[in-house]
Amino acid sequence: MSRTIPAAKRRRLSPPEDDGGAVQPVQNKKASYLANAAKWDLEQDYEQQPRKQKKQKEAAKLPVRTTEGWQTQPAADGAHEEEDSDSFLGSGSEAEEEEEVVAEEPKVSSKQQILEAKEEVARIATLVNEDPEEHIGALKTLAALAASKNITVRKLTLVAQSAIFKDLIPGYRIRPLTEENMTDKVSKEVRKLRAFEQKLVSGYQAYVQDLAKGAKRVGGGAAAASVATVAIACACSMLLAVPHFNFRGDLLGIIIGKLSTRHPDAEFVKCRSTLEKLFEDDEEGNVSLDAVTMLTKMMKSRNYHFDESVLNTFLHLRLLSEFSQKASYNSVDKAEPERINGKKIKQQREFRTKKLRKQLKENKKIEKEFKQADATVGHEERDRMQAETLKMVFVAYFRILRARSGKLMGAVLEGLAKYAHLINQDFFGDILEALRDIISTAEVSAAAQLDDDEEEDEDEEDDNEAPDRNLTRESLLCVITAFALLQGQDVTKSASGLKLDLSFFITHLYRTLHAVSVNPDIELSAKSLHLADPNSAEAQPQAEATNKINVQTTIVLLIRSLSSILLPATAIRAVPPNRVAAFCKQLMTISLQLPERSCTAMLGLLNQVTKAHGRKVNALWITEERRGDGVFDALKPEIEGSNPFAGTVWEGEILRMHFSPTIREAVVGIEKNVMESR
């Protein structure tokens, strides 16, 4: 059956009454209705109607105290009352417009994060220690922990990774697999080992890169500084523990990058001591060669503006005591064959059959493979690496000599004196020329300083470089280095092949004896702790000059210089009598001005000189054997023109009355040596 739709009901509208109360006809009512319908605005009328607001349910639970403070508990979920709406616009529209509440992640306290990180690191370390090949993938989890925003967790993970890698890294270097190696048919054990090694290398590479990033102090602040300290400490520890493994250059880059700074701190000292320990423990020489090469490049890139203690690390190389060949900054001397009466010894050739020669060739090949498998370095390979290292050291020294870097000159001269026995003859001329220039500069600067003191002219722009250098110490080191070069050679070569004129250095030392004896800091080294005069204009530059590497005092350097001139190890009889007498007379004179300990050391040197050259100088003490005519001139700049045998050693009578009994006994010993030499 079809459903009938009822007709729509119409509301009856009563027509408005006019003023007369008469009813208008029906047609007029209908026209008025249609005319007003166009002016209706149903939507606007509905919008202006007051709406029903949803009542919010109050929280019925009390607040709870947590680590973050007092927090209000959310109300329990319950059934919401349904509200009726009179229009289709209100049905379900408010439910769609409600904002969805996103549940925030619960905040974990910093202490809880550190505790969870410790547990996770301990768990991973235990798994890797039990079966490294099975759980090598856990290194990625550690790398993710190292990227944590919590600084303590990050530092903890870096240290833990260092300990784990020390246990995992083998005693050989892992080479990368080539395409041929990837396609080779190998056993299951070899394939498993290769996979383990490649994952270990990739994990270690990521760790080293993380250390390099942390050592750069990205972002600044106290947090970045603390991470940098831990990263540098881990890099130093890894370099000393596994110097043979991959990415050694990256670890050296971290350490040498820190050494390039001009302001030493605790991290700087840590890196420097690590490098010194690395040089001392390197038996093969390849690690030292890499480190010295990177150091020389850093020095050149910094234009030789770095702390001088970095240059002093070269004195810890093992080649100082193990290497026997000589080298310069561009070549290395080869070992000469044995000679008899100037002729080479012919090698006796042994007769070998063709079969025997083939067998020996195969044996050499097998031995070479065994050496490569054992990762051992032979004597020839080690000598080659040490020779290259020595060349790089001389390159750094000679570049600094050419650059005339005042703050590094003391370190260079000390190093050249140590390496004198390893310098070949081709390098002598360049070094001696540089040493003469240094001494000439010192003499000109000293003369200019005296003129300025007399005229009382203070020109800061012209004398900026003078206070930064201790010219007295550098001059003494130049003399020591010049004679060390000669003494470091073979006796036969130094007597015949070498013709070095060192009179310039001898004359300079003779002229500076009086000035050095009245130096108030003669018993203080460059690193001695002493206060400068606060009223002096040069107080600050003197404080900066205490950074010299030499720990020996000025009097020790003076005695070393005098010993090289008066008591040479090779040709002690070749010292002229005038030179010995002039120095003895001057040394007795300056002993009157020296402090007690310096005077004792100087008289000890004179005791040795009178034992060795007693017959040459006894005329200074015994007037009956006086051979000179004229007057002794103590201020004469030339030794030969001072006429030393025209004077007498009257200073001994004053030193006999010295308050120190040690000095009185030393004077008696000198006179005893002279009397015995008659």
XYZ file of C-alpha atoms in Angstrom, residues 135-411:
277
model
C 76.503 -8.353 19.366
C 78.720 -6.026 17.328
C 75.578 -4.232 16.152
C 75.068 -2.890 19.679
C 77.727 -0.271 18.930
C 75.077 1.688 17.036
C 72.995 1.882 20.191
C 75.967 3.346 22.034
C 76.459 5.871 19.241
C 72.813 6.919 19.597
C 73.279 7.367 23.361
C 76.338 9.539 22.696
C 74.064 11.968 20.820
C 71.887 12.544 23.889
C 71.008 16.093 24.915
C 71.939 15.226 28.491
C 75.585 16.282 28.853
C 76.325 13.767 31.610
C 74.921 10.895 29.560
C 76.965 11.971 26.563
C 80.222 12.132 28.516
C 79.489 8.795 30.184
C 78.880 7.153 26.813
C 82.091 8.553 25.286
C 84.186 7.120 28.108
C 82.370 3.777 27.950
C 82.926 3.541 24.195
C 86.638 4.135 24.721
C 86.890 1.179 27.118
C 84.819 -1.081 24.843
C 86.852 -0.309 21.715
C 90.113 -0.937 23.566
C 88.920 -4.480 24.279
C 87.572 -5.083 20.758
C 90.353 -3.666 18.593
C 92.792 -6.386 17.422
C 96.559 -6.077 17.292
C 96.640 -5.415 13.543
C 95.329 -2.826 11.124
C 92.126 -3.765 9.267
C 92.321 -3.000 5.571
C 89.178 -2.190 3.553
C 87.800 -4.957 1.361
C 88.133 -4.546 -2.380
C 85.631 -5.678 -4.987
C 87.689 -8.759 -5.680
C 87.687 -9.680 -1.994
C 83.923 -9.305 -1.854
C 83.443 -11.760 -4.701
C 85.971 -14.318 -3.468
C 84.647 -17.644 -2.247
C 85.588 -18.012 1.398
C 84.484 -20.182 4.257
C 81.686 -19.279 6.617
C 84.091 -18.453 9.444
C 86.103 -16.087 7.255
C 82.936 -14.384 6.014
C 81.755 -13.934 9.580
C 85.123 -12.526 10.642
C 85.155 -10.088 7.734
C 81.678 -8.847 8.596
C 82.732 -8.344 12.203
C 85.860 -6.419 11.202
C 84.009 -4.115 8.806
C 81.337 -3.319 11.395
C 84.053 -2.678 13.974
C 85.852 -0.272 11.635
C 82.661 1.607 10.769
C 81.664 1.887 14.431
C 85.142 3.047 15.418
C 85.149 5.611 12.616
C 81.846 7.050 13.850
C 83.279 7.197 17.375
C 86.413 9.038 16.253
C 84.309 11.511 14.291
C 82.176 12.082 17.385
C 85.339 12.763 19.400
C 86.535 15.267 16.799
C 83.176 17.029 16.846
C 83.100 17.168 20.639
C 86.675 18.479 20.859
C 85.767 21.547 18.768
C 83.461 22.940 21.485
C 80.544 23.469 19.130
C 78.062 25.909 20.676
C 80.360 27.240 23.410
C 79.475 27.445 27.059
C 80.374 25.363 30.087
C 78.575 22.271 28.773
C 80.512 22.250 25.487
C 83.780 22.828 27.377
C 83.170 19.819 29.628
C 82.362 17.614 26.625
C 85.512 18.841 24.870
C 87.628 17.929 27.896
C 86.262 14.374 27.932
C 86.598 14.026 24.145
C 90.252 15.124 24.169
C 91.029 12.801 27.094
C 89.429 9.874 25.227
C 91.384 10.715 22.054
C 94.659 10.765 23.987
C 93.826 7.476 25.670
C 92.910 5.764 22.388
C 96.046 7.005 20.623
C 98.298 5.592 23.335
C 96.366 2.311 23.577
C 95.934 1.474 19.862
C 98.373 3.588 17.812
C 98.572 0.870 15.133
C 94.850 0.786 14.300
C 92.850 2.610 11.663
C 92.083 6.356 11.810
C 95.288 7.149 13.676
C 95.584 10.330 11.631
C 92.188 11.554 12.872
C 93.230 11.086 16.502
C 96.515 12.896 15.815
C 94.521 15.693 14.197
C 92.503 16.173 17.395
C 95.633 16.342 19.562
C 97.707 18.527 17.227
C 94.740 20.827 16.714
C 94.720 21.464 20.450
C 98.498 22.017 20.447
C 98.122 24.763 17.832
C 96.653 27.143 20.413
C 98.924 29.807 21.907
C 97.390 29.701 25.398
C 98.259 26.457 27.220
C 95.732 24.940 29.605
C 95.147 21.563 31.224
C 93.971 20.009 27.941
C 97.042 21.399 26.153
C 99.363 19.806 28.716
C 97.471 16.511 28.383
C 97.923 16.464 24.598
C 101.599 17.423 24.841
C 102.387 14.689 27.361
C 100.509 12.187 25.180
C 102.649 13.108 22.180
C 105.841 12.814 24.214
C 104.788 9.383 25.510
C 103.913 8.320 21.969
C 107.385 9.275 20.714
C 109.105 7.432 23.545
C 107.126 4.193 23.075
C 107.192 4.052 19.268
C 109.504 1.174 18.356
C 108.648 0.956 14.654
C 108.827 4.632 13.741
C 105.757 4.978 11.530
C 103.635 6.631 14.224
C 106.372 9.161 14.975
C 106.737 9.934 11.274
C 103.013 10.682 10.927
C 102.976 12.844 14.056
C 106.089 14.842 13.114
C 104.781 15.394 9.573
C 101.481 16.738 10.890
C 103.298 18.889 13.454
C 105.495 20.523 10.815
C 102.449 21.263 8.657
C 100.656 22.798 11.625
C 103.677 24.967 12.459
C 103.878 26.275 8.918
C 100.138 26.949 8.698
C 100.261 28.874 11.981
C 103.189 30.930 10.626
C 105.235 29.688 13.607
C 102.987 31.349 16.168
C 102.490 28.591 18.738
C 103.725 27.645 22.168
C 107.421 26.734 22.208
C 106.891 23.649 24.376
C 105.375 21.939 21.303
C 108.751 22.179 19.571
C 110.391 20.588 22.603
C 108.471 17.345 21.953
C 111.017 16.540 19.218
C 113.567 15.895 21.960
C 111.585 12.785 23.008
C 112.009 10.968 19.682
C 113.746 7.605 19.931
C 115.936 8.316 16.933
C 118.087 10.537 19.173
C 119.509 7.397 20.765
C 118.833 4.704 18.125
C 119.547 6.323 14.757
C 123.163 6.321 13.591
C 123.076 7.979 10.164
C 123.360 11.703 9.497
C 120.872 13.917 7.694
C 119.887 17.462 6.817
C 116.629 19.131 5.864
C 116.770 17.719 2.288
C 118.861 14.525 2.331
C 120.000 11.557 4.419
C 123.487 10.059 4.266
C 123.669 6.403 3.359
C 125.671 3.953 5.400
C 129.182 3.712 3.977
C 130.680 0.285 3.263
C 133.527 -1.006 5.336
C 136.996 -0.001 4.198
C 140.511 -1.337 4.770
C 143.333 1.107 4.048
C 140.872 3.367 2.255
C 139.596 0.640 -0.104
C 136.202 -1.000 -0.123
C 136.006 -4.615 0.901
C 134.833 -6.766 -1.975
C 131.968 -9.040 -1.102
C 132.840 -12.672 -1.509
C 130.380 -14.240 -3.892
C 129.260 -17.742 -3.045
C 128.688 -20.205 -5.871
C 125.042 -21.298 -6.059
C 123.346 -23.594 -8.481
C 120.237 -22.556 -10.385
C 118.068 -24.799 -8.236
C 119.507 -23.320 -5.024
C 118.981 -19.733 -6.240
C 115.363 -20.537 -7.045
C 114.847 -22.069 -3.610
C 116.374 -19.036 -1.859
C 114.142 -16.709 -3.857
C 111.041 -18.640 -2.786
C 112.193 -18.608 0.850
C 112.619 -14.818 0.767
C 109.136 -14.441 -0.630
C 107.678 -16.619 2.127
C 109.581 -14.691 4.813
C 108.239 -11.431 3.423
C 104.668 -12.733 3.620
C 105.225 -13.870 7.201
C 106.507 -10.423 8.160
C 103.477 -8.765 6.613
C 101.175 -11.152 8.446
C 102.909 -10.508 11.750
C 102.818 -6.728 11.116
C 106.443 -6.397 12.147
C 108.853 -3.782 10.881
C 112.432 -4.729 10.069
C 115.532 -2.771 10.882
C 115.842 -1.406 7.358
C 112.260 -0.157 7.307
C 112.622 1.384 10.751
C 115.836 3.159 9.716
C 114.093 4.525 6.648
C 111.201 5.894 8.714
C 113.540 7.402 11.290
C 115.558 9.034 8.497
C 112.407 10.634 7.088
C 111.427 11.757 10.584
C 114.847 13.330 11.100
C 114.494 15.216 7.818
C 111.135 16.637 8.920
C 112.605 17.726 12.263
C 115.436 19.576 10.516
C 112.925 21.137 8.112
C 111.030 22.612 11.077
C 114.217 23.827 12.780
C 115.656 25.428 9.653
C 112.384 27.166 8.739
C 112.203 28.727 12.189
C 115.840 29.835 11.917
C 115.050 31.528 8.633
C 111.877 33.121 10.008
C 113.835 34.497 13.036
C 110.962 33.684 15.365
C 112.128 35.183 18.645
C 109.907 33.133 20.939
C 110.979 29.836 19.350
C 114.686 30.549 18.936
C 115.665 29.089 22.307
C 113.822 25.839 21.566
